[in-house]
Short mmCIF file of C-alpha atoms and ligand atoms in Angstrom, two decimals:
data_model
loop_
_atom_site.label_atom_id
_atom_site.label_comp_id
_atom_site.label_asym_id
_atom_site.label_seq_id
_atom_site.Cartn_x
_atom_site.Cartn_y
_atom_site.Cartn_z
CA UNK B 153 15.16 90.12 -84.71
CA UNK B 154 18.51 89.25 -86.12
CA UNK B 155 20.65 92.27 -86.90
CA UNK B 156 23.00 92.70 -89.72
CA UNK B 157 25.49 89.86 -89.28
CA UNK B 158 27.81 91.25 -91.90
CA UNK B 159 29.21 87.98 -93.02
CA UNK B 160 30.91 88.73 -96.32
CA UNK B 161 32.09 85.41 -97.63
CA UNK B 162 33.01 82.11 -96.14
CA UNK B 163 35.26 79.52 -97.71
CA UNK B 164 34.22 75.93 -97.05
CA UNK B 165 36.98 73.29 -96.97
CA UNK B 166 35.19 70.05 -97.47
CA UNK B 167 32.13 69.78 -95.29
CA UNK B 168 34.22 70.77 -92.34
CA UNK B 169 35.51 73.96 -90.94
CA UNK B 170 34.70 77.30 -92.38
CA UNK B 171 36.92 80.35 -92.54
CA UNK B 172 35.03 83.51 -92.33
CA UNK B 173 36.80 86.76 -93.12
CA UNK B 174 35.18 89.61 -91.18
CA UNK B 175 36.16 92.54 -89.14
CA UNK B 176 33.30 92.34 -86.63
CA UNK B 177 32.05 88.99 -85.44
CA UNK B 178 29.37 90.39 -83.32
CA UNK B 179 26.40 92.62 -83.55
CA UNK B 180 25.65 95.06 -80.79
CA UNK B 181 25.17 93.35 -77.41
CA UNK B 182 24.82 90.00 -78.96
CA UNK B 183 27.10 87.14 -79.26
CA UNK B 184 27.03 85.29 -82.44
CA UNK B 185 27.78 81.61 -82.67
CA UNK B 186 28.30 79.55 -85.84
CA UNK B 187 27.53 76.01 -86.27
CA UNK B 188 27.54 73.48 -89.04
CA UNK B 189 24.24 71.64 -88.92
CA UNK B 190 24.20 68.91 -91.41
CA UNK B 191 25.51 70.64 -94.47
CA UNK B 192 24.32 74.04 -93.53
CA UNK B 193 25.91 76.81 -91.62
CA UNK B 194 23.68 77.84 -88.70
CA UNK B 195 24.28 81.10 -86.90
CA UNK B 196 22.93 81.36 -83.32
CA UNK B 197 22.42 84.72 -81.79
CA UNK B 198 22.55 84.92 -77.97
CA UNK B 199 21.68 87.95 -75.92
CA UNK B 200 24.89 89.07 -74.13
CA UNK B 201 25.84 91.87 -71.84
CA UNK B 202 29.04 92.62 -73.65
CA UNK B 203 30.21 93.10 -77.12
CA UNK B 204 32.94 90.92 -78.47
CA UNK B 205 35.03 92.44 -81.18
CA UNK B 206 37.87 91.09 -83.11
CA UNK B 207 39.96 92.56 -85.83
CA UNK B 208 41.33 89.18 -86.79
CA UNK B 209 40.22 86.70 -89.25
CA UNK B 210 38.18 84.04 -87.50
CA UNK B 211 37.62 80.44 -88.00
CA UNK B 212 34.35 78.72 -86.96
CA UNK B 213 34.69 75.91 -84.54
CA UNK B 214 31.89 73.77 -85.96
CA UNK B 215 31.62 71.47 -83.00
CA UNK B 216 30.37 73.78 -80.38
CA UNK B 217 29.80 76.83 -82.51
CA UNK B 218 32.38 78.97 -80.85
CA UNK B 219 34.51 81.53 -82.61
CA UNK B 220 38.16 80.93 -82.28
CA UNK B 221 41.05 82.96 -83.77
CA UNK B 222 42.44 81.78 -87.07
CA UNK B 223 45.47 79.67 -86.81
CA UNK B 224 48.66 81.82 -87.09
CA UNK B 225 52.22 80.91 -86.74
CA UNK B 226 52.93 84.65 -86.25
CA UNK B 227 52.62 84.63 -82.49
CA UNK B 228 54.99 87.06 -80.89
CA UNK B 229 57.39 86.95 -77.87
CA UNK B 230 57.43 83.22 -77.95
CA UNK B 231 60.96 82.17 -77.91
CA UNK B 232 62.88 80.52 -80.63
CA UNK B 233 62.68 76.92 -79.46
CA UNK B 234 60.02 74.79 -77.90
CA UNK B 235 62.07 74.46 -74.86
CA UNK B 236 62.29 78.30 -74.46
CA UNK B 237 58.53 78.58 -74.98
CA UNK B 238 57.74 76.10 -72.27
CA UNK B 239 60.58 76.79 -69.83
CA UNK B 240 61.99 73.29 -70.53
CA UNK B 241 61.18 70.51 -72.89
CA UNK B 242 58.41 68.27 -71.48
CA UNK B 243 55.51 65.99 -72.50
CA UNK B 244 52.78 68.15 -74.01
CA UNK B 245 49.18 68.10 -72.71
CA UNK B 246 46.33 69.60 -74.72
CA UNK B 247 42.77 70.68 -73.73
CA UNK B 248 40.27 67.94 -74.78
CA UNK B 249 37.51 69.38 -77.04
CA UNK B 250 34.15 67.74 -76.48
CA UNK B 251 31.86 67.37 -79.48
CA UNK B 252 28.03 66.74 -79.08
CA UNK B 253 26.81 63.79 -81.15
CA UNK B 254 23.25 62.27 -81.35
CA UNK B 255 24.82 58.90 -80.55
CA UNK B 256 26.93 60.11 -77.66
CA UNK B 257 26.50 59.88 -73.90
CA UNK B 258 27.65 61.58 -70.72
CA UNK B 259 30.78 59.72 -69.71
CA UNK B 260 33.16 62.00 -71.53
CA UNK B 261 31.56 65.04 -70.06
CA UNK B 262 31.80 63.50 -66.61
CA UNK B 263 35.45 62.61 -67.21
CA UNK B 264 36.27 66.22 -68.34
CA UNK B 265 34.48 67.66 -65.30
CA UNK B 266 36.34 65.28 -62.97
CA UNK B 267 39.68 66.25 -64.57
CA UNK B 268 39.02 69.98 -63.97
CA UNK B 269 37.45 69.33 -60.55
CA UNK B 270 34.28 71.16 -61.41
CA UNK B 271 30.61 70.18 -61.41
CA UNK B 272 29.71 72.93 -63.89
CA UNK B 273 29.30 70.76 -66.95
CA UNK B 274 27.90 73.66 -69.06
CA UNK B 275 31.40 75.15 -69.30
CA UNK B 276 32.44 72.20 -71.46
CA UNK B 277 29.59 72.83 -73.97
CA UNK B 278 30.21 76.54 -74.48
CA UNK B 279 27.60 77.47 -71.92
CA UNK B 280 24.93 75.66 -73.97
CA UNK B 281 22.49 73.19 -72.66
CA UNK B 282 24.09 69.88 -71.44
CA UNK B 283 23.83 67.46 -74.35
CA UNK B 284 25.16 64.00 -75.32
CA UNK B 285 28.84 64.09 -75.99
CA UNK B 286 30.21 61.72 -78.65
CA UNK B 287 33.73 62.77 -79.14
CA UNK B 288 36.64 64.14 -77.08
CA UNK B 289 39.24 65.44 -79.41
CA UNK B 290 42.64 64.95 -77.69
CA UNK B 291 45.35 65.57 -80.26
CA UNK B 292 44.33 67.44 -83.36
CA UNK B 293 46.01 69.77 -85.96
CA UNK B 294 43.00 69.85 -88.15
CA UNK B 295 42.41 73.39 -89.45
CA UNK B 296 40.02 75.33 -87.26
CA UNK B 297 39.89 72.35 -84.75
CA UNK B 298 43.45 72.28 -83.60
CA UNK B 299 44.05 71.29 -79.95
CA UNK B 300 45.06 73.94 -77.57
CA UNK B 301 48.16 73.46 -75.52
CA UNK B 302 47.40 73.17 -71.72
CA UNK B 303 50.50 74.72 -70.56
CA UNK B 304 50.71 78.51 -70.37
CA UNK B 305 53.69 80.02 -72.10
CA UNK B 306 56.52 81.58 -70.16
CA UNK B 307 56.20 84.66 -72.36
CA UNK B 308 52.90 86.49 -71.75
CA UNK B 309 51.85 88.55 -74.79
CA UNK B 310 52.11 92.29 -74.72
CA UNK B 311 48.65 92.69 -73.46
CA UNK B 312 49.45 90.61 -70.46
CA UNK B 313 47.32 87.67 -71.57
CA UNK B 314 49.11 84.36 -71.80
CA UNK B 315 49.41 83.15 -75.31
CA UNK B 316 47.40 80.09 -76.28
CA UNK B 317 49.20 77.91 -78.64
CA UNK B 318 47.44 75.34 -80.85
CA UNK B 319 49.14 72.14 -81.90
CA UNK B 320 49.14 73.27 -85.53
CA UNK B 321 51.08 76.45 -84.58
CA UNK B 322 53.53 74.41 -82.60
CA UNK B 323 53.84 71.98 -85.57
CA UNK B 324 54.67 74.80 -87.93
CA UNK B 325 57.01 76.69 -85.67
CA UNK B 326 58.75 73.90 -83.73
CA UNK B 327 58.15 70.86 -86.00
CA UNK B 328 61.78 69.72 -85.72
CA UNK B 329 61.58 69.74 -81.89
CA UNK B 330 58.51 67.72 -82.03
CA UNK B 331 59.25 65.36 -84.74
CA UNK B 332 62.89 65.63 -85.81
CA UNK B 333 64.06 67.09 -89.09
CA UNK B 334 62.72 64.33 -91.29
CA UNK B 335 59.19 65.68 -91.06
CA UNK B 336 58.26 68.53 -93.27
CA UNK B 337 56.28 70.97 -91.23
CA UNK B 338 56.78 74.21 -93.14
CA UNK B 339 54.11 75.22 -95.65
CA UNK B 340 55.15 75.18 -99.34
CA UNK B 341 53.46 76.73 -102.26
CA UNK B 342 51.60 73.39 -102.95
CA UNK B 343 50.77 72.24 -99.42
CA UNK B 344 50.34 73.22 -95.85
CA UNK B 345 51.49 70.25 -93.82
CA UNK B 346 49.01 69.25 -91.11
CA UNK B 347 49.93 67.46 -87.98
CA UNK B 348 49.78 63.82 -89.10
CA UNK B 349 47.47 62.26 -86.53
CA UNK B 350 44.04 62.86 -85.04
CA UNK B 351 43.46 61.21 -81.63
CA UNK B 352 39.92 61.09 -80.12
CA UNK B 353 37.98 59.34 -77.46
CA UNK B 354 34.51 58.24 -78.72
CA UNK B 355 31.58 57.36 -76.50
CA UNK B 356 29.11 55.50 -78.73
CA UNK B 357 26.08 55.04 -76.62
CA UNK B 358 23.93 54.41 -79.66
CA UNK B 359 24.94 53.37 -83.15
CA UNK B 360 27.18 55.81 -85.14
CA UNK B 361 25.78 56.44 -88.58
CA UNK B 362 26.52 53.55 -90.86
CA UNK B 363 29.39 55.23 -92.76
CA UNK B 364 32.47 55.18 -94.84
CA UNK B 365 35.53 57.42 -95.22
CA UNK B 366 37.09 58.30 -98.53
CA UNK B 367 40.56 57.04 -99.83
CA UNK B 368 41.09 60.40 -101.59
CA UNK B 369 39.12 63.61 -101.45
CA UNK B 370 38.70 64.32 -105.05
CA UNK B 371 37.81 67.57 -106.79
CA UNK B 372 34.21 68.70 -106.23
CA UNK B 373 33.74 66.31 -103.47
CA UNK B 374 32.24 68.61 -100.97
CA UNK B 375 30.18 66.16 -98.92
CA UNK B 376 27.16 66.95 -101.04
CA UNK B 377 27.48 70.66 -101.21
CA UNK B 378 28.04 72.53 -104.41
CA UNK B 379 27.75 76.08 -105.69
CA UNK B 380 26.43 78.54 -103.04
CA UNK B 381 24.09 77.82 -100.32
CA UNK B 382 22.07 80.30 -98.16
CA UNK B 383 23.03 80.72 -94.60
CA UNK B 384 20.48 79.31 -92.11
CA UNK B 385 20.16 81.38 -89.04
CA UNK B 386 19.07 79.78 -85.79
CA UNK B 387 17.43 82.38 -83.58
CA UNK B 388 16.05 81.05 -80.28
CA UNK B 389 13.93 84.20 -79.83
CA UNK B 390 12.03 83.86 -83.10
CA UNK B 391 8.88 81.85 -83.33
CA UNK B 392 9.96 79.19 -85.76
CA UNK B 393 13.58 79.40 -84.44
CA UNK B 394 15.10 79.83 -87.87
CA UNK B 395 15.45 82.62 -90.46
CA UNK B 396 17.30 82.65 -93.77
CA UNK B 397 19.93 85.28 -94.37
CA UNK B 398 20.71 86.81 -97.73
CA UNK B 399 24.33 86.13 -97.07
CA UNK B 400 25.64 83.05 -98.98
CA UNK B 401 28.50 80.72 -98.26
CA UNK B 402 30.69 80.56 -101.27
CA UNK B 403 31.66 76.99 -101.95
CA UNK B 404 34.87 76.27 -103.77
CA UNK B 405 34.23 74.35 -107.10
CA UNK B 406 37.17 72.00 -106.38
CA UNK B 407 39.16 70.51 -103.58
CA UNK B 408 42.60 69.44 -104.30
CA UNK B 409 43.37 65.77 -103.84
CA UNK B 410 44.10 64.83 -100.24
CA UNK B 411 45.02 61.49 -98.71
CA UNK B 412 41.98 59.70 -97.21
CA UNK B 413 40.95 58.73 -93.74
CA UNK B 414 42.43 55.54 -92.23
CA UNK B 415 41.05 54.70 -88.79
CA UNK B 416 42.18 52.63 -85.87
CA UNK B 417 39.85 51.84 -82.89
CA UNK B 418 40.69 50.28 -79.59
CA UNK B 419 37.58 49.30 -77.66
CA UNK B 420 38.11 50.54 -74.10
CA UNK B 421 34.79 49.90 -72.48
CA UNK B 422 31.73 47.97 -73.46
CA UNK B 423 28.04 47.69 -72.41
CA UNK B 424 25.85 44.61 -72.58
CA UNK B 425 24.83 45.24 -76.19
CA UNK B 426 28.19 46.23 -77.62
CA UNK B 427 28.37 45.39 -81.30
CA UNK B 428 30.30 46.46 -84.45
CA UNK B 429 29.10 46.28 -88.06
CA UNK B 430 31.75 46.27 -90.84
CA UNK B 431 32.03 45.43 -94.49
CA UNK B 432 32.76 44.46 -97.14
CA UNK B 433 33.52 41.07 -95.70
CA UNK B 434 35.38 39.98 -98.89
CA UNK B 435 37.05 41.96 -101.66
CA UNK B 436 34.81 40.54 -104.36
CA UNK B 437 31.84 42.05 -102.62
CA UNK B 438 33.07 45.63 -102.98
CA UNK B 439 31.29 46.50 -106.22
CA UNK B 440 28.07 45.00 -105.13
CA UNK B 441 28.21 46.82 -101.79
CA UNK B 442 28.88 50.14 -103.64
CA UNK B 443 25.99 49.53 -106.07
CA UNK B 444 23.51 48.82 -103.29
CA UNK B 445 24.69 51.82 -101.19
CA UNK B 446 24.31 54.08 -104.26
CA UNK B 447 20.85 52.75 -104.77
CA UNK B 448 20.01 53.88 -101.18
CA UNK B 449 20.08 50.53 -99.37
CA UNK B 450 19.56 50.66 -95.58
CA UNK B 451 21.86 48.86 -93.09
CA UNK B 452 19.45 45.94 -92.53
CA UNK B 453 19.33 45.25 -96.33
CA UNK B 454 23.09 45.28 -96.57
CA UNK B 455 23.29 42.82 -93.57
CA UNK B 456 20.70 40.56 -95.09
CA UNK B 457 22.63 40.57 -98.37
CA UNK B 458 25.67 39.46 -96.39
CA UNK B 459 27.62 42.46 -97.59
CA UNK B 460 28.17 43.62 -94.01
CA UNK B 461 28.80 41.51 -90.86
CA UNK B 462 27.65 42.17 -87.31
CA UNK B 463 29.85 41.12 -84.36
CA UNK B 464 29.80 41.41 -80.67
CA UNK B 465 32.79 43.31 -79.27
CA UNK B 466 34.61 43.29 -76.01
CA UNK B 467 37.00 45.66 -74.28
CA UNK B 468 40.58 45.19 -75.56
CA UNK B 469 39.56 44.36 -79.08
CA UNK B 470 40.57 46.69 -81.91
CA UNK B 471 39.49 47.42 -85.38
CA UNK B 472 41.49 48.69 -88.38
CA UNK B 473 39.31 50.53 -90.93
CA UNK B 474 41.16 51.48 -94.07
CA UNK B 475 39.42 54.10 -96.23
CA UNK B 476 36.45 52.56 -98.11
CA UNK B 477 35.49 50.32 -95.12
CA UNK B 478 31.78 50.53 -94.14
CA UNK B 479 31.40 50.66 -90.36
CA UNK B 480 29.36 51.46 -87.35
CA UNK B 481 29.50 50.46 -83.64
CA UNK B 482 27.38 50.94 -80.45
CA UNK B 483 27.68 50.44 -76.72
CA UNK B 484 31.43 51.21 -76.55
CA UNK B 485 33.90 53.79 -75.52
CA UNK B 486 36.81 53.85 -78.07
CA UNK B 487 40.19 55.35 -78.45
CA UNK B 488 40.38 56.29 -82.06
CA UNK B 489 43.43 57.21 -84.05
CA UNK B 490 43.07 58.39 -87.54
CA UNK B 491 44.72 60.32 -90.34
CA UNK B 492 43.66 63.90 -89.99
CA UNK B 493 40.72 63.93 -92.49
CA UNK B 494 37.46 65.00 -91.06
CA UNK B 495 35.24 63.61 -93.81
CA UNK B 496 32.53 61.01 -93.20
CA UNK B 497 29.96 59.78 -95.75
CA UNK B 498 26.76 58.50 -94.15
CA UNK B 499 24.99 55.56 -95.69
CA UNK B 500 22.22 55.06 -92.99
CA UNK B 501 21.45 57.12 -89.95
CA UNK B 502 18.41 55.24 -88.70
CA UNK B 503 16.17 58.28 -89.27
CA UNK B 504 17.76 60.41 -86.55
CA UNK B 505 17.54 64.10 -86.35
CA UNK B 506 20.46 66.40 -85.50
CA UNK B 507 20.50 69.32 -83.04
CA UNK B 508 18.73 71.45 -85.59
CA UNK B 509 15.76 69.06 -85.62
CA UNK B 510 16.46 68.04 -89.30
CA UNK B 511 17.34 64.50 -90.45
CA UNK B 512 21.09 64.12 -90.56
CA UNK B 513 22.27 64.16 -94.23
CA UNK B 514 23.08 60.88 -95.99
CA UNK B 515 25.73 60.83 -98.78
CA UNK B 516 24.93 57.54 -100.86
CA UNK B 517 26.70 58.76 -104.02
CA UNK B 518 29.96 59.83 -102.26
CA UNK B 519 29.73 56.74 -99.99
CA UNK B 520 29.61 54.40 -103.06
CA UNK B 521 32.55 56.17 -104.62
CA UNK B 522 34.52 55.78 -101.36
CA UNK B 523 33.71 52.12 -101.18
CA UNK B 524 34.82 51.59 -104.80
CA UNK B 525 38.19 53.23 -104.08
CA UNK B 526 38.67 51.31 -100.83
CA UNK B 527 42.21 50.39 -99.95
CA UNK B 528 41.64 47.13 -97.80
CA UNK B 529 39.21 45.21 -95.88
CA UNK B 530 38.16 46.23 -92.37
CA UNK B 531 39.85 44.11 -89.76
CA UNK B 532 38.49 43.24 -86.30
CA UNK B 533 40.96 41.66 -83.87
CA UNK B 534 40.81 38.17 -82.42
CA UNK B 535 39.71 36.58 -85.66
CA UNK B 536 36.12 37.50 -85.01
CA UNK B 537 35.48 38.78 -88.43
CA UNK B 538 36.68 35.76 -90.45
CA UNK B 539 36.83 32.12 -89.31
CA UNK B 540 40.01 30.38 -88.46
CA UNK B 541 40.30 28.85 -91.91
CA UNK B 542 40.31 32.17 -93.56
CA UNK B 543 43.54 33.50 -95.11
CA UNK B 544 42.46 37.15 -94.54
CA UNK B 545 45.01 39.04 -92.54
CA UNK B 546 42.67 39.24 -89.54
CA UNK B 547 45.10 39.86 -86.76
CA UNK B 548 48.31 41.09 -88.26
CA UNK B 549 49.78 42.13 -84.92
CA UNK B 550 52.70 40.50 -83.38
CA UNK B 551 52.89 39.71 -79.81
CA UNK B 552 56.06 39.82 -77.62
CA UNK B 553 55.96 38.91 -73.96
CA UNK B 554 58.87 39.94 -71.80
CA UNK B 555 58.43 39.14 -68.11
CA UNK B 556 55.72 41.39 -66.80
CA UNK B 557 55.50 43.30 -70.04
CA UNK B 558 53.48 42.65 -72.99
CA UNK B 559 54.02 44.43 -76.24
CA UNK B 560 51.81 44.05 -79.19
CA UNK B 561 52.35 45.70 -82.59
CA UNK B 562 49.04 46.18 -84.06
CA UNK B 563 49.41 47.99 -87.37
CA UNK B 564 51.19 46.81 -90.45
CA UNK B 565 54.28 48.55 -91.76
CA UNK B 566 52.41 49.91 -94.80
CA UNK B 567 49.80 51.62 -92.62
CA UNK B 568 49.99 55.44 -92.30
CA UNK B 569 50.79 55.24 -88.54
CA UNK B 570 52.02 52.64 -86.17
CA UNK B 571 50.15 51.48 -83.15
CA UNK B 572 51.85 49.58 -80.27
CA UNK B 573 49.94 48.32 -77.28
CA UNK B 574 51.89 47.68 -74.09
CA UNK B 575 51.25 46.32 -70.59
CA UNK B 576 53.74 47.44 -67.99
CA UNK B 577 54.52 46.31 -64.55
CA UNK B 578 56.04 48.56 -61.82
CA UNK B 579 59.73 48.04 -62.89
CA UNK B 580 61.01 51.15 -64.56
CA UNK B 581 61.24 51.09 -68.37
CA UNK B 582 63.01 53.63 -70.47
CA UNK B 583 61.45 54.65 -73.83
CA UNK B 584 63.91 55.95 -76.26
CA UNK B 585 62.19 58.61 -78.29
CA UNK B 586 63.67 58.02 -81.80
CA UNK B 587 60.55 59.71 -83.22
CA UNK B 588 57.57 61.79 -82.05
CA UNK B 589 55.29 59.58 -79.98
CA UNK B 590 51.77 59.90 -78.62
CA UNK B 591 51.28 58.14 -75.36
CA UNK B 592 47.68 57.10 -74.34
CA UNK B 593 46.80 55.59 -70.95
CA UNK B 594 44.17 52.90 -71.36
CA UNK B 595 44.03 51.31 -68.00
CA UNK B 596 45.78 51.81 -64.61
CA UNK B 597 48.02 54.70 -63.42
CA UNK B 598 51.28 55.51 -65.08
CA UNK B 599 54.24 57.39 -63.76
CA UNK B 600 55.74 59.25 -66.58
CA UNK B 601 59.35 60.52 -65.80
CA UNK B 602 61.53 62.74 -67.91
CA UNK B 603 64.75 64.64 -67.25
CA UNK B 604 63.21 67.59 -65.55
CA UNK B 605 60.07 66.27 -64.09
CA UNK B 606 57.51 63.53 -63.44
CA UNK B 607 53.77 63.28 -63.77
CA UNK B 608 51.09 60.74 -62.73
CA UNK B 609 48.74 59.92 -65.64
CA UNK B 610 45.36 58.23 -65.40
CA UNK B 611 43.20 56.31 -67.90
CA UNK B 612 42.24 58.47 -70.87
CA UNK B 613 45.17 60.80 -70.36
CA UNK B 614 46.99 61.50 -73.61
CA UNK B 615 50.46 63.13 -73.99
CA UNK B 616 52.51 64.19 -77.05
CA UNK B 617 56.14 63.28 -76.47
CA UNK B 618 58.40 65.47 -78.55
CA UNK B 619 61.45 63.84 -80.02
CA UNK B 620 63.59 66.49 -78.26
CA UNK B 621 62.68 64.83 -74.98
CA UNK B 622 65.08 62.02 -76.15
CA UNK B 623 63.77 59.48 -73.53
CA UNK B 624 61.22 59.10 -70.87
CA UNK B 625 60.77 56.49 -68.19
CA UNK B 626 57.49 54.63 -67.62
CA UNK B 627 56.38 52.78 -64.53
CA UNK B 628 52.97 51.43 -63.37
CA UNK B 629 51.78 52.96 -60.14
CA UNK B 630 49.69 49.87 -59.34
CA UNK B 631 50.30 46.28 -60.44
CA UNK B 632 50.07 47.06 -64.20
CA UNK B 633 49.10 49.76 -66.60
CA UNK B 634 48.06 49.49 -70.20
CA UNK B 635 49.25 52.07 -72.67
CA UNK B 636 49.04 52.74 -76.38
CA UNK B 637 51.91 54.32 -78.28
CA UNK B 638 51.46 56.04 -81.55
CA UNK B 639 54.41 56.67 -83.89
CA UNK B 640 54.82 57.54 -87.57
CA UNK B 641 55.38 55.15 -90.34
CA UNK B 642 58.67 56.80 -91.15
CA UNK B 643 61.05 54.63 -89.18
CA UNK B 644 58.77 51.62 -89.41
CA UNK B 645 60.13 49.35 -92.00
CA UNK B 646 63.56 49.47 -90.62
CA UNK B 647 63.32 48.92 -86.91
CA UNK B 648 60.13 47.08 -86.44
CA UNK B 649 59.62 45.93 -83.75
CA UNK B 650 61.23 48.81 -81.92
CA UNK B 651 62.82 47.80 -78.69
CA UNK B 652 61.96 49.05 -75.23
CA UNK B 653 65.09 48.51 -73.22
CA UNK B 654 64.99 48.17 -69.48
O1 M6D T 156 28.51 61.02 -88.84
P1 M6D T 156 28.51 60.48 -87.44
O2 M6D T 156 27.51 59.37 -87.14
O3 M6D T 156 28.25 61.66 -86.39
O4 M6D T 156 29.89 59.93 -87.16
C1 M6D T 156 31.10 60.56 -87.32
C2 M6D T 156 32.24 59.95 -86.64
O5 M6D T 156 32.30 58.60 -87.04
C3 M6D T 156 33.38 57.84 -86.35
O6 M6D T 156 33.41 56.63 -87.07
C4 M6D T 156 34.66 58.47 -86.55
O7 M6D T 156 35.06 58.45 -87.89
C5 M6D T 156 34.59 59.91 -86.03
O8 M6D T 156 35.89 60.39 -86.17
C6 M6D T 156 33.53 60.63 -86.80
O9 M6D T 156 33.49 62.02 -86.39
#
């Protein structure tokens, strides 16, 4: 039987993370886990030996249903600068967070286990049963899902436990060390600046939902949720596994406008049947696509109508998906960079059921609205999407070859972030950090050298390079290494393409 969970109120921000204000997260001898299943909050009650108490506010990590402390920039004993906090300034590594998905696989899980030299996979899924993992969040400042810094602080908290910093906390406290003073990282009355990028690895073993992301998250756009909704409790001990609580989630009537979700995908690995579906193919199809989506059209109908196109994909191709682009993909692992908006509207999910056994929710109305307010056509590299006579800006990247190095600028200056792909040889290259940079290793081994240290990075390793590092040196350990560099749009227009001096 489920005991009194004493959940007073929960505020839902979009369909994403919940913030629950409560003094006791746990009933006697039971651990309570929270999970967003579709549009419902599920609460899972596990028998536990010990009681977990917290006097803090909690946020709900809706990926694995774990409770995590609410973000706070009020950590104590932490030093005044990033350098003091960490002993010295260095590239920042974060704990990857694995997210179960119906379309996922086991490669991200295997990779995480290899990294930590463990064969206990269950530790990566919160002690739950091993399941398909679709996403590994590498760099995130998204509220309630902010990445945890791998390094332990030099200053243990008073209770002797090392402090665990999240990226969002670092961003708010040491924003200038990370990004320079041009970035505003302090909250104002109107806004609470989030870390500007979200970096994930995706393993899409099966098709993602056919989906679209919004250009703007308008008022009342709560992913289909309005008013209040009863909490659904998942209880593994009860016969029908679920019970309904009297507690209700209070949904805000309005969300303030927020910039939408712009996505970049680099295809890293493919299978035999790797394919991508995107649309609209032409601007003049946007309204028709929106109409059919609103009327509940399935993927095959949209393909038959020529409103979407289906293409084979290979490793090394990339896709640029501005808000309002309809897309899905299968048979790939992907490095994904996006603006930090965790809102997806599903058009078709091929009748799949989520971990709760229920059909995953579709959002035809919201999806149609997102398509109408789209800000550009989806682009897939290598001119695969449009034929060579087309004037569409299929491949807007510019290519520079310098001896053993190859540099490709993928994004356009007006895009919300800048992506640069580089292939390096084993001669030393100096990267001047004029702005905060995220470094992702795609293929090969990379030696990363900075003033006080050096580190050997492998494929799928991701590091945040604070601007205070000033410069790092890069060198391939083998014949060559492929890396992706992510920077902001701020300095773009002026010094594009940025130089990488020897
Ligand atoms: O709604 P599902 O199918 O789970 O897909 C959701 C996922 O879609 C992908 O395209 C990306 O946007 C991911 O960041 C997102 O989490």
